[in-house]
């Protein structure tokens, strides 16, 4: 691969070059990894930035419909929108369940939109790195907004929040008791809660749910990176395309405020540092899966399982062997 | 420390020697660590085993009252009972909230009982190793039952389940909708669900809650290590000391069945292997916090935060430097 030429094509907004570059960062091959890093370093010089919006919602809240409607409203304003997916479950389910273009037909036909499904990878660590690097590629390709969607399971929300400028939680109208269904930790990550399906029969329930969450958000400790009134809960209807512009206005306001008050840069710097550390950690642990270290781990593991040696003694021995190699 | 002499005192059931040995395994000092491992290896030769019961319950379910009543019913049968606590939050809250003797006054006065509060450590990894080693020390000291209690927050239940022969989930009576409050993953770990406070006004609610969980447990996939009818939900009243003997009968039945069918040894072997791997992983990651690696991480981390280098490139550089050292 000619790094400079590829970088130039991506910078020119060439979709095919962008798609191939994302495939490159998804690859596990060592030579691909070296190329990917070289490409990312080259593109970094452009210093292009998009608004990175993390979006989480459990199945059934209307995530695809929302992204389709919200994405089209942004392209309608002349903005270029990329949609990426962080889906740790895709390996298990045997295929991507997020970022599926057939679920967002209208948006996928928009010239200003780029949709990339989640790759089939088992490790959340791998998915995270790929997503982080795909965001950087989309920014270099000149997108104004990068939407990173995930399902509300396990650790994937934390992963997405750690690579977003703002984190949106999409919810469906619920019965009065269901407030507890959203874990406190997830609530604390949200900058904006959008209660979807505020239409037809569900409107009263949506209004009530939104009021419940507004109340709950007020009880959270105020974070320095929030202007007055944030985090905030709002009603939207993806189906009737209502509330989408207002939601976008709020997002822009929040980003602008954070930029002016220095928080946007600080948050991105801390996120970059976090991912650097995470990647080193993952890299260190990967050495246990290969070569001499793997053999040591297997042999000692068997001795531990047989009860011939304590786990503590075996761990000490293994660490000494790995350090000596 | 004279390892052989200490080992002999612990094997004799000397409480003070046991308490000191637990303090030793809690220590972070390198020389203490070496002594701890030597002591554990020496005691291993005794091949003494206790029934290891993991017990989880959120604050308010009556965990202390249950452990007090259940522990006393076991000591009343002539059994020796040790109570340990796995409390990852203790460092934050500035003191142990579990295993507090003042909350179990009657049990702490029993000659057959030994209660050890959770140490003030921040890392769940450190707490886990300490607990695992404390269990081994209690077994060597001749205890028949080791109760490992934890609160139902974060990952601590998984940690406790991974060091227990059976895992008990203690619940309080709840409204009909609150079944969702217990995460599916926790339900799937439980061998026995005890619905506490089946007394007085709460009895009807407890009975309904127990029926709800019985139904929910039946929907889970049958695990090979379970005899017919397990996992199981039961009513208890710690306050009125009702259902405790029946609960103990069920636990004994389950352990006996697993022992006869080879599952007890298999589960313990897999747990030991798991902890060995975990400890090696923790050890590898710890090197990032000290010496030359720490300096490399800090310098590169700053460059990443300043935007001078991508996280991916920095991670690659850091891993190469750490491997070279």
PDB file of N, CA and C in Angstrom, chain A residues 30 33-34 37 40-41 44 129 132-133 177-178 180 269 272-273 275-277 279-281 283-289 297-298 300-302 304-305 307-316 318-319 322 325, chain B residues 30 33-34 37 40-41 44 129 132-133 177-178 180 269 272-273 275-277 279-281 283-285 287-289 297-298 300-302 304-305 307-316 318-319 322-323 325:
ATOM      1  N   UNK A  30      -0.107  -8.654  11.254  1.00  0.00           N
ATOM      2  CA  UNK A  30       0.942  -7.772  11.763  1.00  0.00           C
ATOM      3  C   UNK A  30       1.348  -6.716  10.723  1.00  0.00           C
ATOM      4  N   UNK A  33      -1.284  -4.117  10.451  1.00  0.00           N
ATOM      5  CA  UNK A  33      -1.248  -3.230  11.624  1.00  0.00           C
ATOM      6  C   UNK A  33      -0.219  -2.109  11.424  1.00  0.00           C
ATOM      7  N   UNK A  34       0.952  -2.486  10.938  1.00  0.00           N
ATOM      8  CA  UNK A  34       2.006  -1.485  10.712  1.00  0.00           C
ATOM      9  C   UNK A  34       1.548  -0.456   9.676  1.00  0.00           C
ATOM     10  N   UNK A  37      -1.143   1.915  11.200  1.00  0.00           N
ATOM     11  CA  UNK A  37      -0.575   2.933  12.083  1.00  0.00           C
ATOM     12  C   UNK A  37       0.087   4.042  11.265  1.00  0.00           C
ATOM     13  N   UNK A  40      -2.659   6.199   9.778  1.00  0.00           N
ATOM     14  CA  UNK A  40      -3.285   7.057  10.789  1.00  0.00           C
ATOM     15  C   UNK A  40      -2.372   8.230  11.149  1.00  0.00           C
ATOM     16  N   UNK A  41      -1.081   7.955  11.246  1.00  0.00           N
ATOM     17  CA  UNK A  41      -0.126   9.037  11.540  1.00  0.00           C
ATOM     18  C   UNK A  41      -0.122  10.071  10.411  1.00  0.00           C
ATOM     19  N   UNK A  44      -3.299  12.152  10.506  1.00  0.00           N
ATOM     20  CA  UNK A  44      -3.372  12.969  11.705  1.00  0.00           C
ATOM     21  C   UNK A  44      -2.980  14.419  11.403  1.00  0.00           C
ATOM     22  N   UNK A 129     -10.569  -0.721  19.493  1.00  0.00           N
ATOM     23  CA  UNK A 129      -9.473  -0.125  18.750  1.00  0.00           C
ATOM     24  C   UNK A 129      -9.901   0.175  17.322  1.00  0.00           C
ATOM     25  N   UNK A 132     -12.200   3.216  17.245  1.00  0.00           N
ATOM     26  CA  UNK A 132     -11.466   4.430  17.502  1.00  0.00           C
ATOM     27  C   UNK A 132     -10.692   4.852  16.246  1.00  0.00           C
ATOM     28  N   UNK A 133     -10.075   3.884  15.607  1.00  0.00           N
ATOM     29  CA  UNK A 133      -9.306   4.193  14.405  1.00  0.00           C
ATOM     30  C   UNK A 133     -10.224   4.517  13.231  1.00  0.00           C
ATOM     31  N   UNK A 177     -42.307   2.090  36.802  1.00  0.00           N
ATOM     32  CA  UNK A 177     -41.278   1.442  37.609  1.00  0.00           C
ATOM     33  C   UNK A 177     -39.996   1.161  36.866  1.00  0.00           C
ATOM     34  N   UNK A 178     -40.030   1.369  35.561  1.00  0.00           N
ATOM     35  CA  UNK A 178     -38.927   0.850  34.772  1.00  0.00           C
ATOM     36  C   UNK A 178     -37.691   1.758  34.777  1.00  0.00           C
ATOM     37  N   UNK A 180     -35.687   2.092  36.980  1.00  0.00           N
ATOM     38  CA  UNK A 180     -34.584   1.321  37.548  1.00  0.00           C
ATOM     39  C   UNK A 180     -33.894   0.447  36.508  1.00  0.00           C
ATOM     40  N   UNK A 269      -8.214  14.643  25.008  1.00  0.00           N
ATOM     41  CA  UNK A 269      -6.851  14.306  25.442  1.00  0.00           C
ATOM     42  C   UNK A 269      -6.883  13.147  26.431  1.00  0.00           C
ATOM     43  N   UNK A 272      -7.726   9.911  24.634  1.00  0.00           N
ATOM     44  CA  UNK A 272      -6.591   9.381  23.872  1.00  0.00           C
ATOM     45  C   UNK A 272      -5.617   8.684  24.815  1.00  0.00           C
ATOM     46  N   UNK A 273      -5.373   9.324  25.953  1.00  0.00           N
ATOM     47  CA  UNK A 273      -4.470   8.727  26.931  1.00  0.00           C
ATOM     48  C   UNK A 273      -5.045   7.394  27.419  1.00  0.00           C
ATOM     49  N   UNK A 275      -7.039   5.328  25.856  1.00  0.00           N
ATOM     50  CA  UNK A 275      -6.948   4.275  24.833  1.00  0.00           C
ATOM     51  C   UNK A 275      -5.518   3.816  24.618  1.00  0.00           C
ATOM     52  N   UNK A 276      -4.589   4.738  24.760  1.00  0.00           N
ATOM     53  CA  UNK A 276      -3.179   4.362  24.704  1.00  0.00           C
ATOM     54  C   UNK A 276      -2.876   3.329  25.788  1.00  0.00           C
ATOM     55  N   UNK A 277      -3.283   3.632  27.014  1.00  0.00           N
ATOM     56  CA  UNK A 277      -3.023   2.709  28.120  1.00  0.00           C
ATOM     57  C   UNK A 277      -3.726   1.371  27.900  1.00  0.00           C
ATOM     58  N   UNK A 279      -4.536  -0.033  25.129  1.00  0.00           N
ATOM     59  CA  UNK A 279      -3.925  -0.802  24.066  1.00  0.00           C
ATOM     60  C   UNK A 279      -2.621  -1.451  24.520  1.00  0.00           C
ATOM     61  N   UNK A 280      -1.877  -0.745  25.361  1.00  0.00           N
ATOM     62  CA  UNK A 280      -0.671  -1.355  25.915  1.00  0.00           C
ATOM     63  C   UNK A 280      -1.055  -2.549  26.793  1.00  0.00           C
ATOM     64  N   UNK A 281      -2.091  -2.371  27.606  1.00  0.00           N
ATOM     65  CA  UNK A 281      -2.533  -3.461  28.473  1.00  0.00           C
ATOM     66  C   UNK A 281      -2.942  -4.683  27.658  1.00  0.00           C
ATOM     67  N   UNK A 283      -2.005  -5.410  24.700  1.00  0.00           N
ATOM     68  CA  UNK A 283      -0.810  -5.949  24.044  1.00  0.00           C
ATOM     69  C   UNK A 283       0.005  -6.820  24.996  1.00  0.00           C
ATOM     70  N   UNK A 284       0.135  -6.366  26.236  1.00  0.00           N
ATOM     71  CA  UNK A 284       0.879  -7.147  27.232  1.00  0.00           C
ATOM     72  C   UNK A 284       0.203  -8.492  27.467  1.00  0.00           C
ATOM     73  N   UNK A 285      -1.116  -8.461  27.589  1.00  0.00           N
ATOM     74  CA  UNK A 285      -1.847  -9.702  27.888  1.00  0.00           C
ATOM     75  C   UNK A 285      -1.840 -10.654  26.694  1.00  0.00           C
ATOM     76  N   UNK A 286      -1.760 -10.075  25.479  1.00  0.00           N
ATOM     77  CA  UNK A 286      -1.754 -10.935  24.290  1.00  0.00           C
ATOM     78  C   UNK A 286      -0.542 -11.856  24.264  1.00  0.00           C
ATOM     79  N   UNK A 287       0.557 -11.415  24.879  1.00  0.00           N
ATOM     80  CA  UNK A 287       1.748 -12.266  24.829  1.00  0.00           C
ATOM     81  C   UNK A 287       1.529 -13.601  25.543  1.00  0.00           C
ATOM     82  N   UNK A 288       0.523 -13.652  26.438  1.00  0.00           N
ATOM     83  CA  UNK A 288       0.230 -14.921  27.120  1.00  0.00           C
ATOM     84  C   UNK A 288      -0.377 -15.949  26.168  1.00  0.00           C
ATOM     85  N   UNK A 289      -0.844 -15.483  25.017  1.00  0.00           N
ATOM     86  CA  UNK A 289      -1.560 -16.374  24.093  1.00  0.00           C
ATOM     87  C   UNK A 289      -0.645 -16.935  23.013  1.00  0.00           C
ATOM     88  N   UNK A 297       2.193 -21.092  30.386  1.00  0.00           N
ATOM     89  CA  UNK A 297       0.871 -20.926  30.998  1.00  0.00           C
ATOM     90  C   UNK A 297       0.087 -22.240  30.978  1.00  0.00           C
ATOM     91  N   UNK A 298       0.189 -22.948  29.893  1.00  0.00           N
ATOM     92  CA  UNK A 298      -0.572 -24.199  29.799  1.00  0.00           C
ATOM     93  C   UNK A 298      -0.038 -25.259  30.752  1.00  0.00           C
ATOM     94  N   UNK A 300       1.836 -24.833  33.543  1.00  0.00           N
ATOM     95  CA  UNK A 300       1.584 -24.475  34.938  1.00  0.00           C
ATOM     96  C   UNK A 300       0.089 -24.547  35.258  1.00  0.00           C
ATOM     97  N   UNK A 301      -0.745 -24.153  34.292  1.00  0.00           N
ATOM     98  CA  UNK A 301      -2.188 -24.225  34.491  1.00  0.00           C
ATOM     99  C   UNK A 301      -2.642 -25.642  34.789  1.00  0.00           C
ATOM    100  N   UNK A 302      -2.054 -26.602  34.089  1.00  0.00           N
ATOM    101  CA  UNK A 302      -2.398 -28.002  34.325  1.00  0.00           C
ATOM    102  C   UNK A 302      -1.953 -28.446  35.719  1.00  0.00           C
ATOM    103  N   UNK A 304      -1.628 -26.558  38.299  1.00  0.00           N
ATOM    104  CA  UNK A 304      -2.531 -25.917  39.264  1.00  0.00           C
ATOM    105  C   UNK A 304      -3.855 -26.680  39.327  1.00  0.00           C
ATOM    106  N   UNK A 305      -4.392 -27.020  38.170  1.00  0.00           N
ATOM    107  CA  UNK A 305      -5.679 -27.717  38.125  1.00  0.00           C
ATOM    108  C   UNK A 305      -5.575 -29.090  38.790  1.00  0.00           C
ATOM    109  N   UNK A 307      -3.784 -29.695  41.276  1.00  0.00           N
ATOM    110  CA  UNK A 307      -3.547 -29.505  42.701  1.00  0.00           C
ATOM    111  C   UNK A 307      -2.107 -29.750  43.095  1.00  0.00           C
ATOM    112  N   UNK A 308      -1.180 -29.764  42.132  1.00  0.00           N
ATOM    113  CA  UNK A 308       0.219 -30.039  42.441  1.00  0.00           C
ATOM    114  C   UNK A 308       0.925 -28.793  42.965  1.00  0.00           C
ATOM    115  N   UNK A 309       0.332 -27.633  42.719  1.00  0.00           N
ATOM    116  CA  UNK A 309       0.978 -26.376  43.078  1.00  0.00           C
ATOM    117  C   UNK A 309      -0.141 -25.351  43.307  1.00  0.00           C
ATOM    118  N   UNK A 310       0.068 -24.395  44.210  1.00  0.00           N
ATOM    119  CA  UNK A 310      -0.977 -23.388  44.425  1.00  0.00           C
ATOM    120  C   UNK A 310      -0.974 -22.398  43.250  1.00  0.00           C
ATOM    121  N   UNK A 311      -2.132 -21.781  43.029  1.00  0.00           N
ATOM    122  CA  UNK A 311      -2.250 -20.781  41.967  1.00  0.00           C
ATOM    123  C   UNK A 311      -1.261 -19.641  42.218  1.00  0.00           C
ATOM    124  N   UNK A 312      -1.066 -19.289  43.484  1.00  0.00           N
ATOM    125  CA  UNK A 312      -0.190 -18.175  43.829  1.00  0.00           C
ATOM    126  C   UNK A 312       1.259 -18.484  43.459  1.00  0.00           C
ATOM    127  N   UNK A 313       1.703 -19.690  43.834  1.00  0.00           N
ATOM    128  CA  UNK A 313       3.084 -20.084  43.512  1.00  0.00           C
ATOM    129  C   UNK A 313       3.264 -20.187  41.994  1.00  0.00           C
ATOM    130  N   UNK A 314       2.295 -20.755  41.312  1.00  0.00           N
ATOM    131  CA  UNK A 314       2.385 -20.933  39.859  1.00  0.00           C
ATOM    132  C   UNK A 314       2.449 -19.574  39.151  1.00  0.00           C
ATOM    133  N   UNK A 315       1.663 -18.616  39.635  1.00  0.00           N
ATOM    134  CA  UNK A 315       1.657 -17.293  39.016  1.00  0.00           C
ATOM    135  C   UNK A 315       3.022 -16.639  39.175  1.00  0.00           C
ATOM    136  N   UNK A 316       3.594 -16.799  40.354  1.00  0.00           N
ATOM    137  CA  UNK A 316       4.922 -16.234  40.605  1.00  0.00           C
ATOM    138  C   UNK A 316       5.951 -16.837  39.653  1.00  0.00           C
ATOM    139  N   UNK A 318       5.361 -18.298  36.723  1.00  0.00           N
ATOM    140  CA  UNK A 318       5.067 -17.903  35.345  1.00  0.00           C
ATOM    141  C   UNK A 318       5.590 -16.498  35.065  1.00  0.00           C
ATOM    142  N   UNK A 319       5.368 -15.581  35.979  1.00  0.00           N
ATOM    143  CA  UNK A 319       5.811 -14.203  35.774  1.00  0.00           C
ATOM    144  C   UNK A 319       7.328 -14.124  35.675  1.00  0.00           C
ATOM    145  N   UNK A 322       8.344 -15.501  32.213  1.00  0.00           N
ATOM    146  CA  UNK A 322       8.013 -14.589  31.111  1.00  0.00           C
ATOM    147  C   UNK A 322       8.977 -13.396  31.104  1.00  0.00           C
ATOM    148  N   UNK A 325      12.541 -14.445  29.618  1.00  0.00           N
ATOM    149  CA  UNK A 325      12.668 -14.951  28.244  1.00  0.00           C
ATOM    150  C   UNK A 325      13.468 -13.988  27.377  1.00  0.00           C
TER     151      UNK A 325
ATOM    152  N   UNK B  30       6.882  -7.243  49.142  1.00  0.00           N
ATOM    153  CA  UNK B  30       7.425  -8.353  48.358  1.00  0.00           C
ATOM    154  C   UNK B  30       7.906  -9.493  49.262  1.00  0.00           C
ATOM    155  N   UNK B  33       4.991 -11.382  50.542  1.00  0.00           N
ATOM    156  CA  UNK B  33       4.413 -12.205  49.476  1.00  0.00           C
ATOM    157  C   UNK B  33       5.139 -13.551  49.382  1.00  0.00           C
ATOM    158  N   UNK B  34       6.466 -13.486  49.413  1.00  0.00           N
ATOM    159  CA  UNK B  34       7.254 -14.723  49.321  1.00  0.00           C
ATOM    160  C   UNK B  34       6.942 -15.633  50.501  1.00  0.00           C
ATOM    161  N   UNK B  37       3.410 -17.230  50.111  1.00  0.00           N
ATOM    162  CA  UNK B  37       3.373 -18.330  49.152  1.00  0.00           C
ATOM    163  C   UNK B  37       3.989 -19.589  49.758  1.00  0.00           C
ATOM    164  N   UNK B  40       1.484 -21.052  52.225  1.00  0.00           N
ATOM    165  CA  UNK B  40       0.359 -21.696  51.541  1.00  0.00           C
ATOM    166  C   UNK B  40       0.777 -23.050  50.957  1.00  0.00           C
ATOM    167  N   UNK B  41       1.990 -23.097  50.405  1.00  0.00           N
ATOM    168  CA  UNK B  41       2.485 -24.367  49.861  1.00  0.00           C
ATOM    169  C   UNK B  41       2.619 -25.409  50.977  1.00  0.00           C
ATOM    170  N   UNK B  44      -0.803 -26.634  52.084  1.00  0.00           N
ATOM    171  CA  UNK B  44      -1.461 -27.380  51.030  1.00  0.00           C
ATOM    172  C   UNK B  44      -1.352 -28.889  51.258  1.00  0.00           C
ATOM    173  N   UNK B 129      -7.359 -12.094  45.411  1.00  0.00           N
ATOM    174  CA  UNK B 129      -6.252 -12.974  45.782  1.00  0.00           C
ATOM    175  C   UNK B 129      -6.231 -13.191  47.285  1.00  0.00           C
ATOM    176  N   UNK B 132      -9.036 -15.575  48.277  1.00  0.00           N
ATOM    177  CA  UNK B 132      -8.744 -16.936  47.853  1.00  0.00           C
ATOM    178  C   UNK B 132      -7.715 -17.566  48.784  1.00  0.00           C
ATOM    179  N   UNK B 133      -6.697 -16.810  49.135  1.00  0.00           N
ATOM    180  CA  UNK B 133      -5.666 -17.336  50.022  1.00  0.00           C
ATOM    181  C   UNK B 133      -6.175 -17.457  51.456  1.00  0.00           C
ATOM    182  N   UNK B 177     -42.771  -6.421  40.071  1.00  0.00           N
ATOM    183  CA  UNK B 177     -41.960  -6.018  38.926  1.00  0.00           C
ATOM    184  C   UNK B 177     -40.467  -6.084  39.171  1.00  0.00           C
ATOM    185  N   UNK B 178     -40.097  -6.318  40.421  1.00  0.00           N
ATOM    186  CA  UNK B 178     -38.694  -6.115  40.756  1.00  0.00           C
ATOM    187  C   UNK B 178     -37.796  -7.285  40.382  1.00  0.00           C
ATOM    188  N   UNK B 180     -36.802  -8.013  37.659  1.00  0.00           N
ATOM    189  CA  UNK B 180     -35.809  -7.511  36.715  1.00  0.00           C
ATOM    190  C   UNK B 180     -34.612  -6.866  37.407  1.00  0.00           C
ATOM    191  N   UNK B 269     -10.823 -27.360  40.280  1.00  0.00           N
ATOM    192  CA  UNK B 269      -9.647 -27.362  39.396  1.00  0.00           C
ATOM    193  C   UNK B 269      -9.737 -26.193  38.414  1.00  0.00           C
ATOM    194  N   UNK B 272      -9.102 -22.919  40.200  1.00  0.00           N
ATOM    195  CA  UNK B 272      -7.679 -22.705  40.505  1.00  0.00           C
ATOM    196  C   UNK B 272      -6.945 -22.250  39.249  1.00  0.00           C
ATOM    197  N   UNK B 273      -7.277 -22.882  38.124  1.00  0.00           N
ATOM    198  CA  UNK B 273      -6.650 -22.498  36.868  1.00  0.00           C
ATOM    199  C   UNK B 273      -7.019 -21.048  36.519  1.00  0.00           C
ATOM    200  N   UNK B 275      -7.792 -18.599  38.571  1.00  0.00           N
ATOM    201  CA  UNK B 275      -7.102 -17.644  39.440  1.00  0.00           C
ATOM    202  C   UNK B 275      -5.625 -17.559  39.128  1.00  0.00           C
ATOM    203  N   UNK B 276      -5.046 -18.674  38.735  1.00  0.00           N
ATOM    204  CA  UNK B 276      -3.652 -18.652  38.285  1.00  0.00           C
ATOM    205  C   UNK B 276      -3.510 -17.693  37.108  1.00  0.00           C
ATOM    206  N   UNK B 277      -4.366 -17.831  36.113  1.00  0.00           N
ATOM    207  CA  UNK B 277      -4.296 -16.968  34.928  1.00  0.00           C
ATOM    208  C   UNK B 277      -4.537 -15.504  35.306  1.00  0.00           C
ATOM    209  N   UNK B 279      -3.989 -14.094  38.102  1.00  0.00           N
ATOM    210  CA  UNK B 279      -2.878 -13.521  38.861  1.00  0.00           C
ATOM    211  C   UNK B 279      -1.703 -13.190  37.948  1.00  0.00           C
ATOM    212  N   UNK B 280      -1.485 -14.010  36.948  1.00  0.00           N
ATOM    213  CA  UNK B 280      -0.422 -13.700  35.985  1.00  0.00           C
ATOM    214  C   UNK B 280      -0.785 -12.414  35.228  1.00  0.00           C
ATOM    215  N   UNK B 281      -2.046 -12.298  34.829  1.00  0.00           N
ATOM    216  CA  UNK B 281      -2.478 -11.098  34.109  1.00  0.00           C
ATOM    217  C   UNK B 281      -2.279  -9.846  34.961  1.00  0.00           C
ATOM    218  N   UNK B 283      -0.250  -9.486  37.373  1.00  0.00           N
ATOM    219  CA  UNK B 283       1.186  -9.285  37.553  1.00  0.00           C
ATOM    220  C   UNK B 283       1.814  -8.601  36.347  1.00  0.00           C
ATOM    221  N   UNK B 284       1.403  -9.034  35.155  1.00  0.00           N
ATOM    222  CA  UNK B 284       1.921  -8.412  33.934  1.00  0.00           C
ATOM    223  C   UNK B 284       1.551  -6.929  33.894  1.00  0.00           C
ATOM    224  N   UNK B 285       0.297  -6.637  34.216  1.00  0.00           N
ATOM    225  CA  UNK B 285      -0.165  -5.252  34.148  1.00  0.00           C
ATOM    226  C   UNK B 285       0.490  -4.386  35.227  1.00  0.00           C
ATOM    227  N   UNK B 287       3.483  -4.315  36.071  1.00  0.00           N
ATOM    228  CA  UNK B 287       4.789  -3.781  35.665  1.00  0.00           C
ATOM    229  C   UNK B 287       4.666  -2.404  35.028  1.00  0.00           C
ATOM    230  N   UNK B 288       3.462  -2.074  34.532  1.00  0.00           N
ATOM    231  CA  UNK B 288       3.274  -0.739  33.944  1.00  0.00           C
ATOM    232  C   UNK B 288       3.295   0.363  35.005  1.00  0.00           C
ATOM    233  N   UNK B 289       3.142  -0.043  36.258  1.00  0.00           N
ATOM    234  CA  UNK B 289       3.033   0.944  37.333  1.00  0.00           C
ATOM    235  C   UNK B 289       4.362   1.219  38.010  1.00  0.00           C
ATOM    236  N   UNK B 297       5.434   4.915  29.976  1.00  0.00           N
ATOM    237  CA  UNK B 297       3.980   5.104  29.859  1.00  0.00           C
ATOM    238  C   UNK B 297       3.602   6.563  30.102  1.00  0.00           C
ATOM    239  N   UNK B 298       4.247   7.182  31.074  1.00  0.00           N
ATOM    240  CA  UNK B 298       3.880   8.558  31.389  1.00  0.00           C
ATOM    241  C   UNK B 298       4.299   9.521  30.276  1.00  0.00           C
ATOM    242  N   UNK B 300       4.934   8.787  27.012  1.00  0.00           N
ATOM    243  CA  UNK B 300       4.134   8.580  25.808  1.00  0.00           C
ATOM    244  C   UNK B 300       2.685   9.026  26.022  1.00  0.00           C
ATOM    245  N   UNK B 301       2.172   8.798  27.230  1.00  0.00           N
ATOM    246  CA  UNK B 301       0.808   9.216  27.544  1.00  0.00           C
ATOM    247  C   UNK B 301       0.639  10.715  27.374  1.00  0.00           C
ATOM    248  N   UNK B 302       1.645  11.466  27.798  1.00  0.00           N
ATOM    249  CA  UNK B 302       1.600  12.919  27.649  1.00  0.00           C
ATOM    250  C   UNK B 302       1.628  13.315  26.171  1.00  0.00           C
ATOM    251  N   UNK B 304       0.579  11.544  23.684  1.00  0.00           N
ATOM    252  CA  UNK B 304      -0.729  11.180  23.120  1.00  0.00           C
ATOM    253  C   UNK B 304      -1.759  12.247  23.489  1.00  0.00           C
ATOM    254  N   UNK B 305      -1.773  12.644  24.753  1.00  0.00           N
ATOM    255  CA  UNK B 305      -2.748  13.629  25.219  1.00  0.00           C
ATOM    256  C   UNK B 305      -2.545  14.969  24.510  1.00  0.00           C
ATOM    257  N   UNK B 307      -1.627  15.248  21.539  1.00  0.00           N
ATOM    258  CA  UNK B 307      -1.939  15.077  20.128  1.00  0.00           C
ATOM    259  C   UNK B 307      -0.706  15.004  19.245  1.00  0.00           C
ATOM    260  N   UNK B 308       0.452  14.734  19.849  1.00  0.00           N
ATOM    261  CA  UNK B 308       1.686  14.670  19.055  1.00  0.00           C
ATOM    262  C   UNK B 308       1.845  13.329  18.366  1.00  0.00           C
ATOM    263  N   UNK B 309       1.116  12.334  18.827  1.00  0.00           N
ATOM    264  CA  UNK B 309       1.268  10.969  18.331  1.00  0.00           C
ATOM    265  C   UNK B 309      -0.077  10.258  18.533  1.00  0.00           C
ATOM    266  N   UNK B 310      -0.432   9.328  17.652  1.00  0.00           N
ATOM    267  CA  UNK B 310      -1.700   8.623  17.851  1.00  0.00           C
ATOM    268  C   UNK B 310      -1.546   7.608  18.980  1.00  0.00           C
ATOM    269  N   UNK B 311      -2.667   7.264  19.613  1.00  0.00           N
ATOM    270  CA  UNK B 311      -2.655   6.261  20.678  1.00  0.00           C
ATOM    271  C   UNK B 311      -2.122   4.936  20.136  1.00  0.00           C
ATOM    272  N   UNK B 312      -2.476   4.614  18.898  1.00  0.00           N
ATOM    273  CA  UNK B 312      -2.057   3.339  18.309  1.00  0.00           C
ATOM    274  C   UNK B 312      -0.547   3.274  18.146  1.00  0.00           C
ATOM    275  N   UNK B 313       0.044   4.340  17.602  1.00  0.00           N
ATOM    276  CA  UNK B 313       1.492   4.390  17.422  1.00  0.00           C
ATOM    277  C   UNK B 313       2.203   4.374  18.772  1.00  0.00           C
ATOM    278  N   UNK B 314       1.686   5.130  19.715  1.00  0.00           N
ATOM    279  CA  UNK B 314       2.308   5.200  21.040  1.00  0.00           C
ATOM    280  C   UNK B 314       2.284   3.834  21.729  1.00  0.00           C
ATOM    281  N   UNK B 315       1.165   3.116  21.579  1.00  0.00           N
ATOM    282  CA  UNK B 315       1.054   1.798  22.215  1.00  0.00           C
ATOM    283  C   UNK B 315       2.080   0.841  21.617  1.00  0.00           C
ATOM    284  N   UNK B 316       2.236   0.926  20.307  1.00  0.00           N
ATOM    285  CA  UNK B 316       3.208   0.069  19.638  1.00  0.00           C
ATOM    286  C   UNK B 316       4.621   0.360  20.155  1.00  0.00           C
ATOM    287  N   UNK B 318       5.435   1.762  23.048  1.00  0.00           N
ATOM    288  CA  UNK B 318       5.556   1.382  24.461  1.00  0.00           C
ATOM    289  C   UNK B 318       5.784  -0.121  24.597  1.00  0.00           C
ATOM    290  N   UNK B 319       5.025  -0.910  23.837  1.00  0.00           N
ATOM    291  CA  UNK B 319       5.160  -2.371  23.940  1.00  0.00           C
ATOM    292  C   UNK B 319       6.560  -2.815  23.510  1.00  0.00           C
ATOM    293  N   UNK B 322       9.002  -1.905  26.347  1.00  0.00           N
ATOM    294  CA  UNK B 322       8.853  -2.763  27.526  1.00  0.00           C
ATOM    295  C   UNK B 322       9.434  -4.155  27.238  1.00  0.00           C
ATOM    296  N   UNK B 323       9.246  -4.634  26.020  1.00  0.00           N
ATOM    297  CA  UNK B 323       9.782  -5.947  25.649  1.00  0.00           C
ATOM    298  C   UNK B 323      11.311  -5.921  25.591  1.00  0.00           C
ATOM    299  N   UNK B 325      13.410  -4.119  27.351  1.00  0.00           N
ATOM    300  CA  UNK B 325      14.132  -3.750  28.576  1.00  0.00           C
ATOM    301  C   UNK B 325      14.880  -4.968  29.132  1.00  0.00           C
TER     302      UNK B 325
END
